[in-house]
Amino acid sequence: MDPKTLFCLPEGDALFNPLNTMFIQMACILVFSQFFYLFLKPCGQAGPVAQILAGIVLSLLTIIEKVHDFFLQKESASYYIFFSFLLRTCFMFLIGLELDLDFVKRNLKNSILITFGSLLSCGIIWIPFLWFLVHFLHIKQDFLTFYLAFLVTLSNTASPVVIRSIIDWKLHTSEIGRLAISCGLFIEITNIFLYTFVISYISGTMSGDIFGYIFATGVIIMINRFLAAWLPKRNPKEKYLSKAETLAFFILILILASTIESSNINSTVFVFFIGLLFPREGKTYRTLINRLSYPIHEFVLPVYFGYIGFRFSVSSLTRRHYLVLGMTVALSIVGKLLGVLFACSFLKIPKKYWLFLSTVLSVKGHMGLVLLDSNLVYKKWFTPIIHDMFVASLVITTLLSGVLSSLLLWSQEKGFSHQKTSLEYHDTKDELRVLTCVYGVRQARGLISLVSALHGASSSLFTPYLMHLIPLPKKRKTELLYHELDEDGVNAIGGDDEFGTNEGLEINDSIDSFTRDRKIMIRQVKLVAHMENMHEEICDGTEDLRVSIVFLPFHKHQRIDGKTTNDGEAFRDMNSKVLKHAQCSVGIFVDRNITGFHQLHGFDSVQHVAALFFGGPDDREALSLCHWLSSNSQIHLTIIQFVPDGSKGEKLVGDAATKENNDVLLEIVGEDHTKDEIDRRFLEEFYNRFVTTGQVGFIEKRVSNGTQTLTILRDIGDMYSLFVVGKNRGDSPMTSGMNDWEECPELGTVGDFLASSNMDVNASVLVVQRHRHSFDSFVDI
């Protein structure tokens, strides 16, 4: 072999070879796309629109002869095809890894029906148009492959474009965003299967190969499962797998994918299923997500989308072709619109999502280009004009769909915003999303125990997130940038005393152990920020993750000897700022890990939890959180209502059925004030739903002042391992005088007393503050 060819050296007097110019082209796409994104992002446009526009601009520049000769050199197409294959393999594997399997399983029917409706409507609407195209383009043979290629290419949905757009719009954690991602993947996979099997039937040579590659894919999946469990055991003290071990997975995938491609079969679906069926827990999964997410989302996908725009060309089209091009784009959008609307109407999806779902599923450009360029030997009708028309229709449809989707989001911003920001009106049948924030393994173990208790029944929809907060010091002893340090901010070479121990590894081990025992997947998020800005990042995270409540660790912790130690006023200030600015409910967890709440182990492990109810929105929110605690068979929940002594009983609800004492009489007291009426109705509903069935215990305590309340709290301090209480309740005679020695106002009057180290209370405490809606402000006046 010629050494110049081997080392990609230019031939003759040429300064650049195709490989060099390809990398320069990638750099230009990234620069142009960032430039366009700066102007389009304030308008609500997603990244793929800017990246496709960057590719179109670069394509238009090739009109200049020198630019054309530079970028489109001889044999450059083979380089583009190969690198396109590598990029496609990487991001389809990552898409499989990141896909929310639980959501897909729950919404399988919806995804299948929307996919079927989309393909059926496009198939019907293209039949008369096909007859027109056959005569217009003078197609004389291979009508089946022509119709199939046209249908699959223009009815397809580019799932990478959908996913990247949904992420840019911050809808990837919403119901409609995840449904759009699921439908996009279903439509794309269905089109690939349809196209591949029809072509294999026509050729008569690929059927056996397809089944052979399906078997090989299953073998790779089994090998990955073995390696994912075995490799972490080799170096248990490392947070991540080594780069060589990570590379082993990609070598297996690339060998399979290249073998499949060599048989003229698309490998996208095979690679996607390898990622989809990869084990979702442990060090291996965490390593792959950590090392793939950033480069693929920030480099691979922008370059790939830019390449879609770079393929855009109308130089071979005449004026009469533009009419056909316009009809093609219009019918592509209309066909998708009708199919999705009919499916959404049948599934009773809210109308505000119909147009958005149909427009975002109209984006093209991924598999359309791949299938258009494949199996050319069976496409005798294929000409440069048809190629340019197909590509132009794909690019224009994608740009129009992206712009329309962003305009719909802008016009209905409130309808797409996060609505479940509190728990009081949150149906227990709906998905509960919570965020727990920790600084180290000490806080992680306590909050993981709380997550375990909230999961309740195995059938409940529960999505917990754990955010590892890493305070960034103002000055470092090392001159290295942060990305040159390891996960906990420690210099990987020499270490840094300022950052201390390896908390990240211990947190990972705790989560892995919990996942194995409880079969609950905790999604991890890392947040690195200065302490003065930490609350802003947490509040932004609660909105992006669409959680209903965020749990924060108390700024004091219990030592081995039972005494408490202050971790720093900076952490306390951060908690206070989150309470003030968070766009969801907030819970501060005072973890007494020695004497208080512990993680549940085995079916015989039972924890006694008490919810204290004085009245007010925060107490209602705390009691709403207990809905999920009550469904856990290992939690013995008791509601303790404090009633002003001397108040007259307004309504007798019934006997309070407790698990230990059935002789307690419940009497709900109400006044003519609005807030008291809301408390009465809320407590009555809770009683009828949980107490009468014996699922939850109920105790009434009549008190006249704060002194009597303190006496009762001291008496029951050793009876429970966890107290759940609201933060604020306004001016109440039941807590009068309790705030005279208040130390931590962020916990409220009762929470501050229970958390105090000077009181004889050994239980952990969870103080809940409800998200401050305008409705709450009106009620509290």
PDB file of C-alpha atoms in Angstrom, residues 195-460:
ATOM      1  CA  TYR A 195     -37.848  -1.394   4.291  1.00  0.00           C
ATOM      2  CA  THR A 196     -35.267  -4.053   5.167  1.00  0.00           C
ATOM      3  CA  PHE A 197     -37.632  -7.001   4.895  1.00  0.00           C
ATOM      4  CA  VAL A 198     -39.178  -5.814   1.613  1.00  0.00           C
ATOM      5  CA  ILE A 199     -35.763  -5.298   0.063  1.00  0.00           C
ATOM      6  CA  SER A 200     -34.600  -8.687   1.387  1.00  0.00           C
ATOM      7  CA  TYR A 201     -37.684 -10.283  -0.177  1.00  0.00           C
ATOM      8  CA  ILE A 202     -36.974  -8.617  -3.519  1.00  0.00           C
ATOM      9  CA  SER A 203     -33.299  -9.571  -3.497  1.00  0.00           C
ATOM     10  CA  GLY A 204     -33.932 -13.059  -2.117  1.00  0.00           C
ATOM     11  CA  THR A 205     -30.475 -13.116  -0.536  1.00  0.00           C
ATOM     12  CA  MET A 206     -30.658 -11.242   2.778  1.00  0.00           C
ATOM     13  CA  SER A 207     -33.339 -13.078   4.742  1.00  0.00           C
ATOM     14  CA  GLY A 208     -30.926 -15.635   6.153  1.00  0.00           C
ATOM     15  CA  ASP A 209     -28.389 -12.925   6.976  1.00  0.00           C
ATOM     16  CA  ILE A 210     -30.970 -10.916   8.921  1.00  0.00           C
ATOM     17  CA  PHE A 211     -31.876 -13.813  11.199  1.00  0.00           C
ATOM     18  CA  GLY A 212     -28.188 -14.596  11.638  1.00  0.00           C
ATOM     19  CA  TYR A 213     -27.463 -11.022  12.713  1.00  0.00           C
ATOM     20  CA  ILE A 214     -30.431 -11.071  15.105  1.00  0.00           C
ATOM     21  CA  PHE A 215     -28.851 -14.105  16.773  1.00  0.00           C
ATOM     22  CA  ALA A 216     -25.436 -12.376  16.846  1.00  0.00           C
ATOM     23  CA  THR A 217     -27.024  -9.294  18.439  1.00  0.00           C
ATOM     24  CA  GLY A 218     -28.504 -11.500  21.158  1.00  0.00           C
ATOM     25  CA  VAL A 219     -25.053 -12.983  21.796  1.00  0.00           C
ATOM     26  CA  ILE A 220     -23.508  -9.496  22.115  1.00  0.00           C
ATOM     27  CA  ILE A 221     -26.268  -8.501  24.555  1.00  0.00           C
ATOM     28  CA  MET A 222     -25.515 -11.524  26.739  1.00  0.00           C
ATOM     29  CA  ILE A 223     -21.760 -10.825  26.608  1.00  0.00           C
ATOM     30  CA  ASN A 224     -22.407  -7.207  27.624  1.00  0.00           C
ATOM     31  CA  ARG A 225     -24.478  -8.343  30.592  1.00  0.00           C
ATOM     32  CA  PHE A 226     -21.649 -10.602  31.735  1.00  0.00           C
ATOM     33  CA  LEU A 227     -18.993  -7.915  31.276  1.00  0.00           C
ATOM     34  CA  ALA A 228     -21.168  -5.254  32.967  1.00  0.00           C
ATOM     35  CA  ALA A 229     -21.329  -7.397  36.106  1.00  0.00           C
ATOM     36  CA  TRP A 230     -17.752  -8.738  36.013  1.00  0.00           C
ATOM     37  CA  LEU A 231     -15.614  -5.712  35.113  1.00  0.00           C
ATOM     38  CA  PRO A 232     -16.544  -3.583  38.186  1.00  0.00           C
ATOM     39  CA  LYS A 233     -15.304  -6.371  40.464  1.00  0.00           C
ATOM     40  CA  ARG A 234     -11.784  -6.110  39.074  1.00  0.00           C
ATOM     41  CA  ASN A 235     -11.227  -2.634  40.566  1.00  0.00           C
ATOM     42  CA  PRO A 236     -13.870  -2.105  43.264  1.00  0.00           C
ATOM     43  CA  LYS A 237     -12.155   1.029  44.595  1.00  0.00           C
ATOM     44  CA  GLU A 238     -12.464   2.883  41.302  1.00  0.00           C
ATOM     45  CA  LYS A 239     -15.506   5.031  40.560  1.00  0.00           C
ATOM     46  CA  TYR A 240     -15.470   4.235  36.846  1.00  0.00           C
ATOM     47  CA  LEU A 241     -14.223   1.533  34.531  1.00  0.00           C
ATOM     48  CA  SER A 242     -10.883   2.134  32.866  1.00  0.00           C
ATOM     49  CA  LYS A 243     -10.782   3.468  29.325  1.00  0.00           C
ATOM     50  CA  ALA A 244      -9.539   0.122  28.040  1.00  0.00           C
ATOM     51  CA  GLU A 245     -12.454  -1.690  29.657  1.00  0.00           C
ATOM     52  CA  THR A 246     -14.893   0.852  28.217  1.00  0.00           C
ATOM     53  CA  LEU A 247     -13.360   0.357  24.786  1.00  0.00           C
ATOM     54  CA  ALA A 248     -14.080  -3.382  24.960  1.00  0.00           C
ATOM     55  CA  PHE A 249     -17.827  -2.729  24.670  1.00  0.00           C
ATOM     56  CA  PHE A 250     -17.371  -0.541  21.607  1.00  0.00           C
ATOM     57  CA  ILE A 251     -15.109  -3.035  19.888  1.00  0.00           C
ATOM     58  CA  LEU A 252     -17.833  -5.679  20.169  1.00  0.00           C
ATOM     59  CA  ILE A 253     -20.490  -3.273  18.905  1.00  0.00           C
ATOM     60  CA  LEU A 254     -18.384  -1.970  16.007  1.00  0.00           C
ATOM     61  CA  ILE A 255     -17.465  -5.485  14.886  1.00  0.00           C
ATOM     62  CA  LEU A 256     -21.129  -6.462  14.755  1.00  0.00           C
ATOM     63  CA  ALA A 257     -22.258  -3.197  13.145  1.00  0.00           C
ATOM     64  CA  SER A 258     -19.559  -3.228  10.446  1.00  0.00           C
ATOM     65  CA  THR A 259     -20.309  -6.870   9.651  1.00  0.00           C
ATOM     66  CA  ILE A 260     -24.004  -6.074   9.239  1.00  0.00           C
ATOM     67  CA  GLU A 261     -23.269  -3.034   7.069  1.00  0.00           C
ATOM     68  CA  SER A 262     -20.964  -5.113   4.859  1.00  0.00           C
ATOM     69  CA  SER A 263     -24.026  -7.221   3.963  1.00  0.00           C
ATOM     70  CA  ASN A 264     -25.833  -4.076   2.765  1.00  0.00           C
ATOM     71  CA  ILE A 265     -28.165  -4.190   5.796  1.00  0.00           C
ATOM     72  CA  ASN A 266     -28.667  -1.199   8.060  1.00  0.00           C
ATOM     73  CA  SER A 267     -27.240  -1.802  11.542  1.00  0.00           C
ATOM     74  CA  THR A 268     -29.088   0.990  13.358  1.00  0.00           C
ATOM     75  CA  VAL A 269     -31.799  -1.166  14.930  1.00  0.00           C
ATOM     76  CA  PHE A 270     -29.311  -3.820  16.052  1.00  0.00           C
ATOM     77  CA  VAL A 271     -27.077  -1.233  17.768  1.00  0.00           C
ATOM     78  CA  PHE A 272     -30.079   0.459  19.339  1.00  0.00           C
ATOM     79  CA  PHE A 273     -31.311  -2.790  20.912  1.00  0.00           C
ATOM     80  CA  ILE A 274     -27.828  -3.520  22.281  1.00  0.00           C
ATOM     81  CA  GLY A 275     -27.997  -0.201  24.163  1.00  0.00           C
ATOM     82  CA  LEU A 276     -31.656  -0.688  25.113  1.00  0.00           C
ATOM     83  CA  LEU A 277     -31.045  -4.076  26.742  1.00  0.00           C
ATOM     84  CA  PHE A 278     -27.833  -3.043  28.484  1.00  0.00           C
ATOM     85  CA  PRO A 279     -27.970  -3.419  32.328  1.00  0.00           C
ATOM     86  CA  ARG A 280     -29.260  -0.134  33.783  1.00  0.00           C
ATOM     87  CA  GLU A 281     -27.466  -0.118  37.114  1.00  0.00           C
ATOM     88  CA  GLY A 282     -23.966  -0.233  38.528  1.00  0.00           C
ATOM     89  CA  LYS A 283     -20.566   1.137  37.679  1.00  0.00           C
ATOM     90  CA  THR A 284     -20.538  -0.011  34.048  1.00  0.00           C
ATOM     91  CA  TYR A 285     -23.740   1.786  33.103  1.00  0.00           C
ATOM     92  CA  ARG A 286     -22.643   4.890  34.988  1.00  0.00           C
ATOM     93  CA  THR A 287     -19.291   4.876  33.163  1.00  0.00           C
ATOM     94  CA  LEU A 288     -20.832   4.608  29.702  1.00  0.00           C
ATOM     95  CA  ILE A 289     -23.368   7.373  30.351  1.00  0.00           C
ATOM     96  CA  ASN A 290     -20.681   9.624  31.833  1.00  0.00           C
ATOM     97  CA  ARG A 291     -18.225   9.172  28.970  1.00  0.00           C
ATOM     98  CA  LEU A 292     -20.693   9.171  26.080  1.00  0.00           C
ATOM     99  CA  SER A 293     -23.270  11.841  26.900  1.00  0.00           C
ATOM    100  CA  TYR A 294     -21.163  14.969  26.571  1.00  0.00           C
ATOM    101  CA  PRO A 295     -19.157  14.170  23.402  1.00  0.00           C
ATOM    102  CA  ILE A 296     -22.155  12.730  21.565  1.00  0.00           C
ATOM    103  CA  HIS A 297     -24.621  15.495  22.448  1.00  0.00           C
ATOM    104  CA  GLU A 298     -22.103  18.310  22.004  1.00  0.00           C
ATOM    105  CA  PHE A 299     -20.033  17.033  19.049  1.00  0.00           C
ATOM    106  CA  VAL A 300     -21.336  13.913  17.323  1.00  0.00           C
ATOM    107  CA  LEU A 301     -24.984  14.922  16.890  1.00  0.00           C
ATOM    108  CA  PRO A 302     -24.274  18.537  15.805  1.00  0.00           C
ATOM    109  CA  VAL A 303     -21.867  17.263  13.163  1.00  0.00           C
ATOM    110  CA  TYR A 304     -24.372  14.635  12.022  1.00  0.00           C
ATOM    111  CA  PHE A 305     -27.207  17.164  11.779  1.00  0.00           C
ATOM    112  CA  GLY A 306     -24.898  19.546   9.961  1.00  0.00           C
ATOM    113  CA  TYR A 307     -24.097  16.785   7.489  1.00  0.00           C
ATOM    114  CA  ILE A 308     -27.840  16.480   6.796  1.00  0.00           C
ATOM    115  CA  GLY A 309     -27.918  20.152   5.832  1.00  0.00           C
ATOM    116  CA  PHE A 310     -24.704  19.798   3.822  1.00  0.00           C
ATOM    117  CA  ARG A 311     -26.456  17.237   1.604  1.00  0.00           C
ATOM    118  CA  PHE A 312     -29.016  19.895   0.614  1.00  0.00           C
ATOM    119  CA  SER A 313     -28.749  20.833  -3.052  1.00  0.00           C
ATOM    120  CA  VAL A 314     -31.236  22.089  -5.635  1.00  0.00           C
ATOM    121  CA  SER A 315     -28.754  22.742  -8.434  1.00  0.00           C
ATOM    122  CA  SER A 316     -30.133  19.922 -10.595  1.00  0.00           C
ATOM    123  CA  LEU A 317     -33.786  20.922 -10.113  1.00  0.00           C
ATOM    124  CA  THR A 318     -35.766  23.046 -12.567  1.00  0.00           C
ATOM    125  CA  ARG A 319     -38.772  25.268 -11.925  1.00  0.00           C
ATOM    126  CA  ARG A 320     -41.246  22.464 -12.550  1.00  0.00           C
ATOM    127  CA  HIS A 321     -39.450  20.348  -9.940  1.00  0.00           C
ATOM    128  CA  TYR A 322     -39.968  23.052  -7.317  1.00  0.00           C
ATOM    129  CA  LEU A 323     -43.737  22.542  -7.557  1.00  0.00           C
ATOM    130  CA  VAL A 324     -43.309  18.826  -6.875  1.00  0.00           C
ATOM    131  CA  LEU A 325     -40.919  19.647  -4.037  1.00  0.00           C
ATOM    132  CA  GLY A 326     -43.486  21.936  -2.416  1.00  0.00           C
ATOM    133  CA  MET A 327     -46.225  19.312  -2.789  1.00  0.00           C
ATOM    134  CA  THR A 328     -43.957  16.681  -1.265  1.00  0.00           C
ATOM    135  CA  VAL A 329     -43.200  18.809   1.790  1.00  0.00           C
ATOM    136  CA  ALA A 330     -46.855  19.760   2.265  1.00  0.00           C
ATOM    137  CA  LEU A 331     -48.130  16.190   1.949  1.00  0.00           C
ATOM    138  CA  SER A 332     -45.431  14.906   4.275  1.00  0.00           C
ATOM    139  CA  ILE A 333     -46.546  17.295   7.034  1.00  0.00           C
ATOM    140  CA  VAL A 334     -50.271  16.831   6.336  1.00  0.00           C
ATOM    141  CA  GLY A 335     -49.991  13.021   6.329  1.00  0.00           C
ATOM    142  CA  LYS A 336     -48.200  13.025   9.670  1.00  0.00           C
ATOM    143  CA  LEU A 337     -50.640  15.600  11.056  1.00  0.00           C
ATOM    144  CA  LEU A 338     -53.767  13.614  10.189  1.00  0.00           C
ATOM    145  CA  GLY A 339     -52.411  10.305  11.470  1.00  0.00           C
ATOM    146  CA  VAL A 340     -51.214  11.720  14.791  1.00  0.00           C
ATOM    147  CA  LEU A 341     -54.406  13.743  15.344  1.00  0.00           C
ATOM    148  CA  PHE A 342     -56.661  10.728  14.808  1.00  0.00           C
ATOM    149  CA  ALA A 343     -54.498   8.588  17.123  1.00  0.00           C
ATOM    150  CA  CYS A 344     -54.393  11.276  19.840  1.00  0.00           C
ATOM    151  CA  SER A 345     -58.157  11.719  19.604  1.00  0.00           C
ATOM    152  CA  PHE A 346     -58.702   7.987  20.026  1.00  0.00           C
ATOM    153  CA  LEU A 347     -56.271   7.817  22.971  1.00  0.00           C
ATOM    154  CA  LYS A 348     -57.864  10.905  24.604  1.00  0.00           C
ATOM    155  CA  ILE A 349     -54.550  12.735  24.856  1.00  0.00           C
ATOM    156  CA  PRO A 350     -55.100  16.395  25.899  1.00  0.00           C
ATOM    157  CA  LYS A 351     -55.815  18.565  22.863  1.00  0.00           C
ATOM    158  CA  LYS A 352     -53.104  21.064  23.746  1.00  0.00           C
ATOM    159  CA  TYR A 353     -50.512  18.407  22.802  1.00  0.00           C
ATOM    160  CA  TRP A 354     -51.984  17.281  19.469  1.00  0.00           C
ATOM    161  CA  LEU A 355     -50.405  19.843  17.141  1.00  0.00           C
ATOM    162  CA  PHE A 356     -47.073  19.806  18.930  1.00  0.00           C
ATOM    163  CA  LEU A 357     -46.827  16.014  18.771  1.00  0.00           C
ATOM    164  CA  SER A 358     -47.694  15.937  15.062  1.00  0.00           C
ATOM    165  CA  THR A 359     -45.219  18.678  14.132  1.00  0.00           C
ATOM    166  CA  VAL A 360     -42.299  17.372  16.185  1.00  0.00           C
ATOM    167  CA  LEU A 361     -42.823  13.880  14.712  1.00  0.00           C
ATOM    168  CA  SER A 362     -42.566  15.351  11.202  1.00  0.00           C
ATOM    169  CA  VAL A 363     -38.814  15.973  11.435  1.00  0.00           C
ATOM    170  CA  LYS A 364     -36.733  13.968   8.977  1.00  0.00           C
ATOM    171  CA  GLY A 365     -33.141  13.452   8.020  1.00  0.00           C
ATOM    172  CA  HIS A 366     -31.717  10.479   9.884  1.00  0.00           C
ATOM    173  CA  MET A 367     -32.811   7.153   8.444  1.00  0.00           C
ATOM    174  CA  GLY A 368     -34.292   8.859   5.408  1.00  0.00           C
ATOM    175  CA  LEU A 369     -30.830   9.642   4.065  1.00  0.00           C
ATOM    176  CA  VAL A 370     -29.426   6.254   5.074  1.00  0.00           C
ATOM    177  CA  LEU A 371     -32.188   4.295   3.352  1.00  0.00           C
ATOM    178  CA  LEU A 372     -32.145   6.591   0.351  1.00  0.00           C
ATOM    179  CA  ASP A 373     -28.470   5.824  -0.296  1.00  0.00           C
ATOM    180  CA  SER A 374     -28.655   2.086   0.438  1.00  0.00           C
ATOM    181  CA  ASN A 375     -29.489  -0.816  -1.871  1.00  0.00           C
ATOM    182  CA  LEU A 376     -28.903   1.291  -4.975  1.00  0.00           C
ATOM    183  CA  VAL A 377     -28.620  -1.850  -7.109  1.00  0.00           C
ATOM    184  CA  TYR A 378     -32.353  -2.447  -6.572  1.00  0.00           C
ATOM    185  CA  LYS A 379     -33.331   1.164  -7.333  1.00  0.00           C
ATOM    186  CA  LYS A 380     -33.205   1.425 -11.101  1.00  0.00           C
ATOM    187  CA  TRP A 381     -35.225   4.633 -10.961  1.00  0.00           C
ATOM    188  CA  PHE A 382     -32.559   6.422  -8.894  1.00  0.00           C
ATOM    189  CA  THR A 383     -31.230   9.603 -10.563  1.00  0.00           C
ATOM    190  CA  PRO A 384     -29.453  12.753  -9.297  1.00  0.00           C
ATOM    191  CA  ILE A 385     -32.681  14.731  -9.709  1.00  0.00           C
ATOM    192  CA  ILE A 386     -34.662  12.299  -7.551  1.00  0.00           C
ATOM    193  CA  HIS A 387     -31.834  12.266  -4.998  1.00  0.00           C
ATOM    194  CA  ASP A 388     -31.744  16.074  -4.751  1.00  0.00           C
ATOM    195  CA  MET A 389     -35.532  16.254  -4.532  1.00  0.00           C
ATOM    196  CA  PHE A 390     -35.673  13.695  -1.733  1.00  0.00           C
ATOM    197  CA  VAL A 391     -32.895  15.343   0.257  1.00  0.00           C
ATOM    198  CA  ALA A 392     -34.317  18.834  -0.230  1.00  0.00           C
ATOM    199  CA  SER A 393     -37.762  17.695   0.934  1.00  0.00           C
ATOM    200  CA  LEU A 394     -36.228  16.080   4.026  1.00  0.00           C
ATOM    201  CA  VAL A 395     -34.284  19.200   4.983  1.00  0.00           C
ATOM    202  CA  ILE A 396     -37.125  21.649   4.325  1.00  0.00           C
ATOM    203  CA  THR A 397     -39.659  19.498   6.189  1.00  0.00           C
ATOM    204  CA  THR A 398     -37.336  19.235   9.177  1.00  0.00           C
ATOM    205  CA  LEU A 399     -36.731  22.987   9.322  1.00  0.00           C
ATOM    206  CA  LEU A 400     -40.442  23.784   9.000  1.00  0.00           C
ATOM    207  CA  SER A 401     -41.380  21.205  11.624  1.00  0.00           C
ATOM    208  CA  GLY A 402     -38.757  22.514  14.041  1.00  0.00           C
ATOM    209  CA  VAL A 403     -39.882  26.110  13.613  1.00  0.00           C
ATOM    210  CA  LEU A 404     -43.586  25.220  13.958  1.00  0.00           C
ATOM    211  CA  SER A 405     -42.936  23.128  17.070  1.00  0.00           C
ATOM    212  CA  SER A 406     -41.008  25.927  18.770  1.00  0.00           C
ATOM    213  CA  LEU A 407     -43.756  28.434  17.906  1.00  0.00           C
ATOM    214  CA  LEU A 408     -46.377  26.130  19.429  1.00  0.00           C
ATOM    215  CA  LEU A 409     -44.277  25.817  22.577  1.00  0.00           C
ATOM    216  CA  TRP A 410     -43.873  29.585  22.746  1.00  0.00           C
ATOM    217  CA  SER A 411     -47.593  30.248  22.279  1.00  0.00           C
ATOM    218  CA  GLN A 412     -48.613  27.603  24.836  1.00  0.00           C
ATOM    219  CA  GLU A 413     -45.724  27.952  27.256  1.00  0.00           C
ATOM    220  CA  LYS A 414     -47.949  27.654  30.309  1.00  0.00           C
ATOM    221  CA  GLY A 415     -49.578  24.466  29.027  1.00  0.00           C
ATOM    222  CA  PHE A 416     -46.201  22.759  28.625  1.00  0.00           C
ATOM    223  CA  SER A 417     -44.740  23.975  31.914  1.00  0.00           C
ATOM    224  CA  HIS A 418     -44.368  21.763  34.949  1.00  0.00           C
ATOM    225  CA  GLN A 419     -47.722  21.618  36.750  1.00  0.00           C
ATOM    226  CA  LYS A 420     -47.157  19.062  39.538  1.00  0.00           C
ATOM    227  CA  THR A 421     -45.113  21.326  41.785  1.00  0.00           C
ATOM    228  CA  SER A 422     -46.768  20.165  45.009  1.00  0.00           C
ATOM    229  CA  LEU A 423     -48.207  16.942  46.394  1.00  0.00           C
ATOM    230  CA  GLU A 424     -51.612  17.963  47.758  1.00  0.00           C
ATOM    231  CA  TYR A 425     -53.343  17.595  44.387  1.00  0.00           C
ATOM    232  CA  HIS A 426     -50.974  14.929  43.081  1.00  0.00           C
ATOM    233  CA  ASP A 427     -52.792  11.663  42.352  1.00  0.00           C
ATOM    234  CA  THR A 428     -50.951   8.683  43.822  1.00  0.00           C
ATOM    235  CA  LYS A 429     -51.608   6.820  40.560  1.00  0.00           C
ATOM    236  CA  ASP A 430     -49.491   9.350  38.681  1.00  0.00           C
ATOM    237  CA  GLU A 431     -45.716   9.297  38.572  1.00  0.00           C
ATOM    238  CA  LEU A 432     -44.010  10.799  41.627  1.00  0.00           C
ATOM    239  CA  ARG A 433     -40.707  12.491  40.800  1.00  0.00           C
ATOM    240  CA  VAL A 434     -38.468  13.502  43.717  1.00  0.00           C
ATOM    241  CA  LEU A 435     -34.985  15.001  43.972  1.00  0.00           C
ATOM    242  CA  THR A 436     -32.670  14.322  46.907  1.00  0.00           C
ATOM    243  CA  CYS A 437     -29.601  16.509  47.388  1.00  0.00           C
ATOM    244  CA  VAL A 438     -26.522  15.242  49.226  1.00  0.00           C
ATOM    245  CA  TYR A 439     -23.006  16.472  49.934  1.00  0.00           C
ATOM    246  CA  GLY A 440     -21.533  13.120  50.869  1.00  0.00           C
ATOM    247  CA  VAL A 441     -22.245   9.551  51.780  1.00  0.00           C
ATOM    248  CA  ARG A 442     -23.451  10.537  55.273  1.00  0.00           C
ATOM    249  CA  GLN A 443     -26.453  12.413  53.872  1.00  0.00           C
ATOM    250  CA  ALA A 444     -26.881   9.940  51.016  1.00  0.00           C
ATOM    251  CA  ARG A 445     -27.598   6.967  53.274  1.00  0.00           C
ATOM    252  CA  GLY A 446     -30.311   8.758  55.205  1.00  0.00           C
ATOM    253  CA  LEU A 447     -32.036  10.158  52.127  1.00  0.00           C
ATOM    254  CA  ILE A 448     -31.799   6.811  50.331  1.00  0.00           C
ATOM    255  CA  SER A 449     -33.697   5.362  53.309  1.00  0.00           C
ATOM    256  CA  LEU A 450     -36.363   8.014  52.768  1.00  0.00           C
ATOM    257  CA  VAL A 451     -36.525   7.161  49.067  1.00  0.00           C
ATOM    258  CA  SER A 452     -36.969   3.505  49.976  1.00  0.00           C
ATOM    259  CA  ALA A 453     -39.895   4.373  52.252  1.00  0.00           C
ATOM    260  CA  LEU A 454     -41.570   6.575  49.635  1.00  0.00           C
ATOM    261  CA  HIS A 455     -41.471   3.887  46.969  1.00  0.00           C
ATOM    262  CA  GLY A 456     -44.248   2.005  48.729  1.00  0.00           C
ATOM    263  CA  ALA A 457     -45.967  -0.571  46.541  1.00  0.00           C
ATOM    264  CA  SER A 458     -43.919  -2.062  43.715  1.00  0.00           C
ATOM    265  CA  SER A 459     -46.609  -1.014  41.243  1.00  0.00           C
ATOM    266  CA  SER A 460     -46.365   2.708  42.120  1.00  0.00           C
TER     267      SER A 460
END
